[in-house]
XYZ file of C-alpha atoms in Angstrom:
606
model
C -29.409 40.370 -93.165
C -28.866 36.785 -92.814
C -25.264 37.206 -92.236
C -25.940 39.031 -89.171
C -28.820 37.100 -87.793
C -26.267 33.680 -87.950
C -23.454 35.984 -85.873
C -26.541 37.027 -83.374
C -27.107 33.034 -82.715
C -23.862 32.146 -82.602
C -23.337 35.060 -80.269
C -26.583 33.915 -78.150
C -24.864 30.447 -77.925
C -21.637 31.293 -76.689
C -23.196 33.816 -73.563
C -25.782 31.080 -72.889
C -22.897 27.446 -72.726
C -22.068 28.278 -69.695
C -24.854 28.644 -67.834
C -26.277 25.538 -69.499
C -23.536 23.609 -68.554
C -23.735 24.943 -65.073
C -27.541 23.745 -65.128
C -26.723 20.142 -66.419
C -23.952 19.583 -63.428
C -25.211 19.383 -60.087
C -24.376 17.394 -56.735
C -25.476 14.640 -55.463
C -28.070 14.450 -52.499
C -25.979 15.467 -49.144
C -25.659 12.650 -46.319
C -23.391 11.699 -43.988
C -20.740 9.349 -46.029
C -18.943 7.234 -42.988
C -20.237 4.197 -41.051
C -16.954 3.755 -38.466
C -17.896 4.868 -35.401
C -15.209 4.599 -32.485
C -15.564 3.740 -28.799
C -14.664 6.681 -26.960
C -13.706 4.550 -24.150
C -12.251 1.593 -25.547
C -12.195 -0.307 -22.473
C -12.651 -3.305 -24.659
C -12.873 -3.016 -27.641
C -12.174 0.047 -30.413
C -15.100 -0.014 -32.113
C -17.511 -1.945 -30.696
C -19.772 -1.006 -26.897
C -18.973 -4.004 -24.337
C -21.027 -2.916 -21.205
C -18.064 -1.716 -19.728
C -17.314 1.763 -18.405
C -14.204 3.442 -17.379
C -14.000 4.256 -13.938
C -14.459 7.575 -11.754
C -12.177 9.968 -12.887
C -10.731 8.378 -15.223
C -10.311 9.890 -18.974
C -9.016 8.594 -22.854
C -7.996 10.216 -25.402
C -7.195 9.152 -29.075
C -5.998 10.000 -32.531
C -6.879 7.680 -35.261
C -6.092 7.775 -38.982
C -8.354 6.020 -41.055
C -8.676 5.119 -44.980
C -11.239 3.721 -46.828
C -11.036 2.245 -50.366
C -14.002 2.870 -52.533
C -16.729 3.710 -50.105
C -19.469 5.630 -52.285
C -20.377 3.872 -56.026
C -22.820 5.155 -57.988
C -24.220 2.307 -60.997
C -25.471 4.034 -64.204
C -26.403 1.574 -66.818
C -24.684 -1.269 -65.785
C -21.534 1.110 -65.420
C -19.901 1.634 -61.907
C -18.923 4.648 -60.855
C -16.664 6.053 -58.061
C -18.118 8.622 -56.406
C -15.538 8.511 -53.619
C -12.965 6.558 -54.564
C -10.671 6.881 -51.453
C -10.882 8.347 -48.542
C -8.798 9.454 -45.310
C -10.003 11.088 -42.173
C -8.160 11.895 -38.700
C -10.882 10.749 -35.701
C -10.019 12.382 -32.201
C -12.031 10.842 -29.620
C -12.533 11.437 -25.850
C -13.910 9.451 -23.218
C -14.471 10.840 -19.286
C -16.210 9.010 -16.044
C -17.596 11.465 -14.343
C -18.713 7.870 -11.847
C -18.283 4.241 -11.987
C -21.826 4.490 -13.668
C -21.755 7.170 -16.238
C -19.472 8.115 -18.324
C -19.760 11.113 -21.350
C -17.441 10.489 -24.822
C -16.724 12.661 -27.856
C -15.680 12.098 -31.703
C -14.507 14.719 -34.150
C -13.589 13.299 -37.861
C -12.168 15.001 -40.176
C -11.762 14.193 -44.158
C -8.237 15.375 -44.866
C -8.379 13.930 -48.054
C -10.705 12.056 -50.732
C -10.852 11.873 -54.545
C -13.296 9.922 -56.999
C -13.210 9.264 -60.506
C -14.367 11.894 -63.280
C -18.237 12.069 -63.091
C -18.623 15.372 -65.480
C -19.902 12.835 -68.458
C -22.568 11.978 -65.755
C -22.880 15.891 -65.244
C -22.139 15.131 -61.523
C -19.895 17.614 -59.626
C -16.835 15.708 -58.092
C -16.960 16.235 -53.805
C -14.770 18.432 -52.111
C -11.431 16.788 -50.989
C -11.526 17.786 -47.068
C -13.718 19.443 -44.480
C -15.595 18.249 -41.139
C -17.550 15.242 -40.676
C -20.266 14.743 -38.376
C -19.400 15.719 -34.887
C -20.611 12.870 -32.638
C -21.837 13.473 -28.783
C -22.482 10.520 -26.180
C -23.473 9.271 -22.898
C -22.938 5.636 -20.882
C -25.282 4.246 -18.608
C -23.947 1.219 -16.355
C -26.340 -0.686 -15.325
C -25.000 -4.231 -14.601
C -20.930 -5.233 -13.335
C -19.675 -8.308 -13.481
C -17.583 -9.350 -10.638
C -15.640 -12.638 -8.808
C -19.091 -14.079 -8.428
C -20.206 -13.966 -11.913
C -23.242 -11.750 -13.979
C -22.343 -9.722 -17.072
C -21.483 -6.323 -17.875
C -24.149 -4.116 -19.268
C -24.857 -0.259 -19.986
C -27.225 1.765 -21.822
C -26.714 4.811 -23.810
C -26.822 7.019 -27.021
C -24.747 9.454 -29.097
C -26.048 12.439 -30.939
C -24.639 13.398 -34.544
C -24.761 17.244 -35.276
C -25.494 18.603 -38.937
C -22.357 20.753 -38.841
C -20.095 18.936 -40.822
C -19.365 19.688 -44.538
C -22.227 18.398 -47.072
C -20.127 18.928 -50.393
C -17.807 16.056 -48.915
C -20.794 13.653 -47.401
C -20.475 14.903 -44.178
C -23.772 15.414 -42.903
C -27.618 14.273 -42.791
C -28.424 18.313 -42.723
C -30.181 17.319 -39.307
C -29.602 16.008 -35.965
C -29.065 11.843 -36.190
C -29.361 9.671 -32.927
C -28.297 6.260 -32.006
C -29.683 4.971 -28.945
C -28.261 1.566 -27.803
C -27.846 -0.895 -25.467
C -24.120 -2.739 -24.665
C -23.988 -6.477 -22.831
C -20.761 -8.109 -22.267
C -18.611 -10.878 -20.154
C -15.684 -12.220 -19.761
C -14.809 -16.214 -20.348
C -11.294 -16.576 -18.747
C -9.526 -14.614 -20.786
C -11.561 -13.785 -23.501
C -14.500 -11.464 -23.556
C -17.482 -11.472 -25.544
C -19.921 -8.701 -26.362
C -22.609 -7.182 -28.397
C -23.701 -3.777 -29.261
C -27.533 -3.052 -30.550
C -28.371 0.552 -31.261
C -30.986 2.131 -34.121
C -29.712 5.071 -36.262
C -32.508 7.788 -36.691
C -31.400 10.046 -39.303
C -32.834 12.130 -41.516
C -34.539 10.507 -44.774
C -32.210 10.874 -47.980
C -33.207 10.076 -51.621
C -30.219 10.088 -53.427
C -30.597 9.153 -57.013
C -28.714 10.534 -59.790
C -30.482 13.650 -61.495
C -29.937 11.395 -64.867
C -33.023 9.017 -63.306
C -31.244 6.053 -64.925
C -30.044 4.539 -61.398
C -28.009 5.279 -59.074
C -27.684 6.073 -54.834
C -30.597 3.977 -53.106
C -33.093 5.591 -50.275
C -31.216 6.582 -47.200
C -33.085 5.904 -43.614
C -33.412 4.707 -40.295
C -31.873 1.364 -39.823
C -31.141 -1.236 -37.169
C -27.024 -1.338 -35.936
C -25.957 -4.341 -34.835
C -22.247 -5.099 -33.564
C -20.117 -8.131 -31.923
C -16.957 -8.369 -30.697
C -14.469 -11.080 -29.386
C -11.251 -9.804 -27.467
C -8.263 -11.185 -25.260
C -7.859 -9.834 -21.885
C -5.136 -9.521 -18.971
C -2.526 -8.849 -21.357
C 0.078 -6.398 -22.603
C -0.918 -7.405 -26.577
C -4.000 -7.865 -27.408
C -6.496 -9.392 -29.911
C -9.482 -8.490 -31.301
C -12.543 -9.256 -33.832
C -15.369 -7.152 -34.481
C -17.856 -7.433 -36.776
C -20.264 -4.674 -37.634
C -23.671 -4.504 -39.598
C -26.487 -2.512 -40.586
C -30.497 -4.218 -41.124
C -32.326 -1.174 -43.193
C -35.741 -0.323 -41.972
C -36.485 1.796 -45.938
C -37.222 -0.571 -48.566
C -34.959 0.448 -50.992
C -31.759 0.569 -48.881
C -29.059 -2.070 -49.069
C -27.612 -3.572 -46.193
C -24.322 -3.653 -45.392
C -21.159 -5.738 -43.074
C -17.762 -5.196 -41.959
C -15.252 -7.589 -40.397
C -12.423 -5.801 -38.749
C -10.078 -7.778 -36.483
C -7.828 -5.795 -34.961
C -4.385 -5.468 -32.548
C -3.276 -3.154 -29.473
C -0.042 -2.766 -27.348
C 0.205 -1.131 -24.071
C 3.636 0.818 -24.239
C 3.185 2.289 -21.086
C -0.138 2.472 -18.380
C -0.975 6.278 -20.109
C -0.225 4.642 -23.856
C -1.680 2.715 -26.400
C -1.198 2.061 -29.931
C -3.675 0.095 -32.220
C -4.203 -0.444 -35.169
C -7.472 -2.230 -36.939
C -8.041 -3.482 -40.814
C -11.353 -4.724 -42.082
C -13.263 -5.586 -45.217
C -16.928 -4.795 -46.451
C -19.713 -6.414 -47.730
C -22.837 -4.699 -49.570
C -23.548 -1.937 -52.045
C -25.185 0.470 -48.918
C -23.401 3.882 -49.286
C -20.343 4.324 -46.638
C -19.404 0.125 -46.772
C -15.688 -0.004 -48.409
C -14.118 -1.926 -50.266
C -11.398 -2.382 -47.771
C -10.106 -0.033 -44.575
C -7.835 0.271 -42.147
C -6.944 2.380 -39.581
C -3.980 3.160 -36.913
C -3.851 5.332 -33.785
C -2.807 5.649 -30.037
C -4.357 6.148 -26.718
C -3.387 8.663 -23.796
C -4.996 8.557 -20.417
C -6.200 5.988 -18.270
C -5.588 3.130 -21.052
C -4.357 0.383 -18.932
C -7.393 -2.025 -18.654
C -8.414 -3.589 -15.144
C -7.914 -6.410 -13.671
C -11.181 -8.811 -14.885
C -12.462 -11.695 -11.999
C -9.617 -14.781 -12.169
C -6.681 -12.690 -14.258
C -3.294 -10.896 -13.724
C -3.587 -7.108 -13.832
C -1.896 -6.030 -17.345
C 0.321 -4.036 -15.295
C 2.415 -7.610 -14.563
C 3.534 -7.059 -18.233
C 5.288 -3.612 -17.532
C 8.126 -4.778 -14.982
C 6.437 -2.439 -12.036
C 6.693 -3.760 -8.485
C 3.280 -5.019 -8.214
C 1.853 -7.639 -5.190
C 1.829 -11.027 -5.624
C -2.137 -10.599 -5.600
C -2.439 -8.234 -8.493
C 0.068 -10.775 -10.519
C -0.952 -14.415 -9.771
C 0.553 -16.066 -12.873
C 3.987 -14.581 -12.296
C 6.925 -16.210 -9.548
C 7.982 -13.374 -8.139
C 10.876 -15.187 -6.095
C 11.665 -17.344 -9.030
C 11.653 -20.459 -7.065
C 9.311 -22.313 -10.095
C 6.268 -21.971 -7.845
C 3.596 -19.317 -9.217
C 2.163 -16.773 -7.006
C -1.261 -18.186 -6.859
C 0.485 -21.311 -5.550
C 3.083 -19.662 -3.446
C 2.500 -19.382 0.243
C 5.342 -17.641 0.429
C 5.770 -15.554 -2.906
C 8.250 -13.163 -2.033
C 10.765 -16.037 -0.110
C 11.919 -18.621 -2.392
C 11.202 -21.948 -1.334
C 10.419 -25.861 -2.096
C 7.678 -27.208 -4.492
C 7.037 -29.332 -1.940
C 6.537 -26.582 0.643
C 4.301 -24.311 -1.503
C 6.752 -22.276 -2.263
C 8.227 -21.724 1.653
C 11.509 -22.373 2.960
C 12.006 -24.662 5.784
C 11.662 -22.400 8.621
C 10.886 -22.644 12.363
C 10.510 -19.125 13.731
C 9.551 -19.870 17.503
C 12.141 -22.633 17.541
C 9.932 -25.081 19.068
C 10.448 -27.619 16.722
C 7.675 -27.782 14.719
C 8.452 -25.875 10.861
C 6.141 -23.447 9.947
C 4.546 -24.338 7.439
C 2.814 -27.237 9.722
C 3.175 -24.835 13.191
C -0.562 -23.253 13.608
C 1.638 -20.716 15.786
C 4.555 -19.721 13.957
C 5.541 -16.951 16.230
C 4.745 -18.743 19.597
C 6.818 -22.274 20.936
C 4.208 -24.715 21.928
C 4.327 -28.689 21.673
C 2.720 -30.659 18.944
C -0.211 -32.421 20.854
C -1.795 -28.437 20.304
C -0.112 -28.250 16.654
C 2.728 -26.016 18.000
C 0.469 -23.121 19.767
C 1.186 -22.737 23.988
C -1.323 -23.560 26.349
C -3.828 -20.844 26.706
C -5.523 -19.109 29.709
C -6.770 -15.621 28.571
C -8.482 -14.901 32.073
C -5.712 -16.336 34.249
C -7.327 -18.834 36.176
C -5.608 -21.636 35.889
C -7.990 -23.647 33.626
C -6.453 -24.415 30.300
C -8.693 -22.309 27.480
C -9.891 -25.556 25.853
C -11.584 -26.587 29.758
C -12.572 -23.180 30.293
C -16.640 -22.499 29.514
C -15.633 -19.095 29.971
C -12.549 -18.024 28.791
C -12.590 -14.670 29.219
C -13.903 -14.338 32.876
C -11.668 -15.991 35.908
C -13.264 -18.557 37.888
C -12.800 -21.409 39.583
C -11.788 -24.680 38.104
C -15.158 -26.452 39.995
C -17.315 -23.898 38.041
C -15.470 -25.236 34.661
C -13.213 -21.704 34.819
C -16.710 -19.633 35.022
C -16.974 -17.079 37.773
C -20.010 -18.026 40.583
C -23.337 -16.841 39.642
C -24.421 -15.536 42.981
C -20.689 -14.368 44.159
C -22.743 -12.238 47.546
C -25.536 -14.936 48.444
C -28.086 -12.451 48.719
C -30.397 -14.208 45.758
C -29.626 -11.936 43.293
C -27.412 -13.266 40.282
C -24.199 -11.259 39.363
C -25.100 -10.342 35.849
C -28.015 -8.570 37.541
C -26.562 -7.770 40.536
C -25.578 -4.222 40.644
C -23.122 -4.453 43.804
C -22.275 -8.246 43.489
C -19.598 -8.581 46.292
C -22.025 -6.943 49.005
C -24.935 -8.746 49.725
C -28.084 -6.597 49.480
C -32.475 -7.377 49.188
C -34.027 -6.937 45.281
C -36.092 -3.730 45.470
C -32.220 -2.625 46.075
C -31.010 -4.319 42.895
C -28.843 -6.332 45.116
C -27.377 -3.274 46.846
C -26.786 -3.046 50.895
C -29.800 -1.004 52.373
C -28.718 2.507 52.872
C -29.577 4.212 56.521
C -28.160 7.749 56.565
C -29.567 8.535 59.840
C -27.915 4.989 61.655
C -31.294 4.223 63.381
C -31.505 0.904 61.788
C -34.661 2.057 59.504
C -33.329 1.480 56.414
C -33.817 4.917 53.603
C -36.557 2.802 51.500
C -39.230 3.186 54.680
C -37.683 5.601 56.948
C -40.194 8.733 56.444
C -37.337 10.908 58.581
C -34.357 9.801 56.242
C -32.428 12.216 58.436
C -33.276 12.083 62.026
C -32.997 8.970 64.376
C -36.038 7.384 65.041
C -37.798 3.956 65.774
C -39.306 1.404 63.322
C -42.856 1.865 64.792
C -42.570 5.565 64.115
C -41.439 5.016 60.638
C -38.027 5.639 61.392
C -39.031 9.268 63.089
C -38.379 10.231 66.261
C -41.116 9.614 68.678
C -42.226 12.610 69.493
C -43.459 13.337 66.174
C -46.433 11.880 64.167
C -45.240 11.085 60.564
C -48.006 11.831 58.144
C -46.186 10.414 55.257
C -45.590 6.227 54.642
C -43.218 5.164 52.173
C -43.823 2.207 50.288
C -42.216 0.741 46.668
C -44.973 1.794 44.661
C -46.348 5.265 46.471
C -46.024 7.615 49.140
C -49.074 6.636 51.323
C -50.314 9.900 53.576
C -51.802 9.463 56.642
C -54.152 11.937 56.269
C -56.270 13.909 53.505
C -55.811 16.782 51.140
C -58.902 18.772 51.565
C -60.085 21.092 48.708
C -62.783 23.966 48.540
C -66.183 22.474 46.991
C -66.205 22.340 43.367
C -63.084 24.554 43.682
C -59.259 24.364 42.635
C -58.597 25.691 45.683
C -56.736 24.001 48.449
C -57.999 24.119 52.735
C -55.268 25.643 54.887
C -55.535 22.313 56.640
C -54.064 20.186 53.789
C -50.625 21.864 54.159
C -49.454 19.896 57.029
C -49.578 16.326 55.358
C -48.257 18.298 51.836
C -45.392 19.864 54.297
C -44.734 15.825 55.218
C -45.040 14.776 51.451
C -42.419 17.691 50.157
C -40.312 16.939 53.402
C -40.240 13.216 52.241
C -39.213 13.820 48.920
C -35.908 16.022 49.448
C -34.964 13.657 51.842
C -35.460 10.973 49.182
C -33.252 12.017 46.038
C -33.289 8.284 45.264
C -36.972 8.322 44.795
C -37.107 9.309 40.760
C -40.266 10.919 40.082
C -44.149 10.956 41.726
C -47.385 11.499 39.640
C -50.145 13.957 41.980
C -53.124 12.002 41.063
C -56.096 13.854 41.857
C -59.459 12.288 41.943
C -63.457 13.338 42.194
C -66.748 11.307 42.901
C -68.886 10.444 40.034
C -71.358 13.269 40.753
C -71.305 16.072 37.944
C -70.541 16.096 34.562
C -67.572 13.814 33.717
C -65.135 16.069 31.421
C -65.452 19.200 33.885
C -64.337 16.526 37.222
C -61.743 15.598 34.966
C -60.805 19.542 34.565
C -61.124 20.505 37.977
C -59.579 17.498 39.483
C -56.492 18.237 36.541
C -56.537 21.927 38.371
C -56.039 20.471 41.524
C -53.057 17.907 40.831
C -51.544 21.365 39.336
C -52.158 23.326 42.798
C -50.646 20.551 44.585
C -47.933 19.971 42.392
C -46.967 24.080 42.524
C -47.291 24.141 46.544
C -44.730 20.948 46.613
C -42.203 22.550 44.237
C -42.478 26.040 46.675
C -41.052 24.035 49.441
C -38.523 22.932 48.059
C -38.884 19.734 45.275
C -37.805 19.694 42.128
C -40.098 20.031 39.267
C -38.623 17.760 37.232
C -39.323 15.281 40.071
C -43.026 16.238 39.778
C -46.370 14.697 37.293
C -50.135 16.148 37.530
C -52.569 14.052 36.369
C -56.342 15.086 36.811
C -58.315 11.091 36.569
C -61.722 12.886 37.909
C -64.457 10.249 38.390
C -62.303 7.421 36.009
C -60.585 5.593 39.031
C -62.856 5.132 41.839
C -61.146 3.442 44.894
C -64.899 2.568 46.443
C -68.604 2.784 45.784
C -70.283 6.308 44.516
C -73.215 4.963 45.722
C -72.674 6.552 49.167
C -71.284 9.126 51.022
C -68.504 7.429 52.559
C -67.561 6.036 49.349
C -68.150 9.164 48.094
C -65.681 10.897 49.971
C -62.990 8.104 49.603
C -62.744 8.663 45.612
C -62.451 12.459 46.652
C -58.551 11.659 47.225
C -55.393 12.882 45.998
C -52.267 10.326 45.705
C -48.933 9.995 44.659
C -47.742 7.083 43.117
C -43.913 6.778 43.098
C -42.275 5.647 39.209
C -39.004 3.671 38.999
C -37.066 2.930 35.950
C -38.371 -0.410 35.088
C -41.169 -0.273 36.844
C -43.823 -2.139 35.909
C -46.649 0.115 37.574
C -46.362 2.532 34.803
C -50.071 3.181 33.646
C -49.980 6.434 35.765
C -47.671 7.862 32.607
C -49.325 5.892 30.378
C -52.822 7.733 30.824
């Protein structure tokens, strides 16, 4: 019996190892391992925001292989362990400007490969050896440009990790992590300075080792801070970055990198690179050591900054002596900037110009303020001018573009007709003609020597005294500037719209007037009452009568257009209400003529 109850343990114990020794190994806390983060757009430098944005349209792509020695230790006991001894990813990175102003950027890393020491006497679980990182998502703001005149560059903007990466290989926070941050920099000749704050809000990780006798510290939101220092406006380039983290947990190291770096421009769609650094700090993710090389495809050729040659001078491609300043393009030892003549080789002493005298007049062109016309040098080699022709030399002439004579000082007379009118106002400046004309000859279409502007019968012969009509006919219509004055009444029925039979012969004469007037622009039928009544209803019915007049004058024959009613009622009395004469006087209907620039205007006004 004994016998067999020691084979039943023993039995027990060998089922019940494994699953014990399953039980004592676990993993460590998941968490997303790597600090490098790249620039998608890399218009300065690779790893660090400058303020700087590509432009519209243009796009960047890159492939970057990356190691890093020793980035994940784990201290048990005073012993140090490597969790992650070494590790290599692949980055691809993409950068697009959809404007000058905003521009959207990718990153993908990869592991391919990492490997740590032998952590099973820890009952730890080694990582896996490859698998996805964190996927990274972001956005630039521009928000400042510096330019010829000075400021700085400056953009704001964020990136967005997603929790879709592997966790066996620290490659994710199991949660959405953001980075907002804000980008300044600015060029000094040809270097260019920058800085890059963001905060990284991740998901809070406690990651000690299940033996509770030390290990991982607290993992939470901290404070990013980078700087950069690069060379500019040329083919190699140089630059520094260096790269911390301030923790906001209280039990989370911080951490520092240095990484100076190097890129060459192969071609305007190429760039290699290549980037080493070293780390300071026990916080999980700084290395011992890293470095990392890659190339660019896209719009990689940087621009021009304010004061610089375009990096394109470096290529050999026929570029202007503008976009290249520091190079001689006609190799005569004189730099382009200098050159007044960069694509002719020339003299020092010249500014970079051969002797030349293109208008053969003597004078070389370089001192010949006309190169292209002879002149003599008392006017530094330019001809005499006389734009207008009137034989007064340009520099005597007041008025250089308008002939005149010499006595006026080459300015044409002011008054050319004499009729009192100056020319500039003068709408018919070589015939003489009175103001109300504009300085215009009177018109008389009927030759009776009444001029249009008072002849009532514009179309018959007639005398002066009979208002230009003939003489057997009484005009009941006077023409003046301001209104057609009647010489007789428009009668109305009382407290009616309606007009007396009797009123048609003077309105006959008004309409009559008027078509034989087309110069005369417009009249306003003003239509008046006493004061007797109630106000509002004599301004009604006198606004019904303008109307009635205004409809009988367009029957015989005037335009409407041509035509105003205005109802005033009792509001412009001509004479006292307190008779009956007076009375009957405001009882009136008028027409007042309006001009184009006419002062008298108060008719449309009201």
């Amino acid at each position: 019996m004994g016998r067999r109850s020691l084979w039943l343990g023993a039995l027990v114990l060998f089922l019940a190892l494994p699953g014990m020794t399953a039980i004592a190994q676990s993993r460590l806390p998941a968490f997303e391992l790597e600090r490098l983060e790249l620039n998608p757009g890399a218009e300065g430098s690779l790893v660090v925001g400058m303020g700087e944005l590509l432009q519209a349209g243009q796009f960047r792509l890159s492939a970057v292989s990356h190691y890093s020695h020793r980035p994940l230790l784990l201290f048990v006991d005073g012993t140090t362990h490597a969790v992650v001894g070494g590790r290599t990813t692949m980055h691809l990175a993409g950068a697009y400007a959809l404007t000058n102003w905003l521009e959207l950027g990718v990153q993908l890393p990869v592991v391919a490969s990492q490997w740590g020491g032998d952590l099973s006497s820890e009952n730890i679980l080694m990582p896996d050896s490859f698998g996805l990182s964190t996927p990274l998502a972001g956005i630039r703001l521009g928000l400042l440009t510096q330019d010829s005149s000075g400021g700085l560059d400056l953009a704001v903007g964020g990136d967005v990790g997603f929790p879709v990466g592997n966790p066996n290989i620290f490659g994710s926070d199991g949660a959405l992590r953001y980075l907002p941050r804000v980008m300044v920099g600015r060029r000094f000749g040809f270097l260019r300075a920058a800085l890059d704050v963001g905060m990284l809000l991740r998901s809070r990780v406690d990651a000690i080792s299940p033996l509770g006798g030390g290990g991982l510290d607290q993992l939470d939101n901290e404070v990013r801070i980078g700087a950069a220092l690069v060379t500019t406006g040329r083919r190699l380039r140089w630059e520094i970055n260096a790269r911390g983290s301030i923790p906001l947990a209280k039990n989370q190291p911080a951490a520092a990198e240095l990484m100076p770096g190097v890129r060459y421009l192969v071609n305007p769609s190429l760039e290699v690179f290549g980037l080493a650094g070293v780390g300071l700090g026990t916080a999980p993710g700084t290395p011992l050591f890293r470095f990392l090389a890659g190339g660019s495809f896209g719009d990689v050729t940087p621009r021009r900054g304010p004061g610089e040659s375009s990096v394109r001078c470096d290529l050999g491609l026929s570029l202007s002596p503008e976009e290249c300043p520091d190079r001689d393009d006609d190799g005569d030892s004189v730099r382009n900037i200098l050159d007044k003549c960069p694509l002719v080789p020339g003299a020092p002493e010249r500014a970079g110009c051969p002797r030349a005298d293109t208008d053969k007049d003597g004078i070389e062109d370089t001192l010949d303020a006309c190169p292209a016309e002879p002149g003599d040098a008392a006017r530094q080699g330019c001809p005499v001018r006389d734009q207008d022709n009137d034989g007064v030399e340009d520099d005597a002439d007041a008025c250089q573009t308008q002939p005149g004579p010499a006595e006026n000082r080459g300015c044409p007379l002011k008054d050319k007709d004499k009729d009192g009118i100056e020319n500039d106002q003068d709408e018919c400046p070589e015939e003489p003609g009175p103001v109300e004309r504009k300085g215009c000859p009177e018109e008389d279409t009927d030759k009776d020597g009444v001029p249009n502007r008072v002849d009532t019968c514009a179309q018959s012969p007639g005398v002066e005294a009979n208002l230009g009509c003939p003489e057997h006919e009484v005009p009941l219509v006077a023409i003046t500037h301001k209104q057609l004055e009647l010489r007789g009444k428009v009668y109305f029925e009382a407290s009616q719209p309606r007009m007396q039979s009797r009123s048609f012969a003077v309105l006959d004469w008004v309409a009559k007037v008027m078509r034989e007037h087309p110069e005369i622009p417009r009249v306003v039928v003003g239509a008046h009452t006493d004061d007797r009544g109630f106000a509002d209803q004599n301004r009604q019915l006198s606004q019904q009568r303008a109307e009635g007049v205004r409809r009988y004058l367009i029957e015989k024959g005037v335009a409407a257009d041509r035509l105003e009613a205005k109802g005033y009622g009792p509001d412009r009395p001509v004479d006292s209400n307190a008779t009956s004469i007076g009375r009957e006087n405001n009882r009136r209907v008028d027409f007042k003529i309006i001009r184009s620039g006419d002062e008298n205007t108060d008719a449309l006004q009201r």
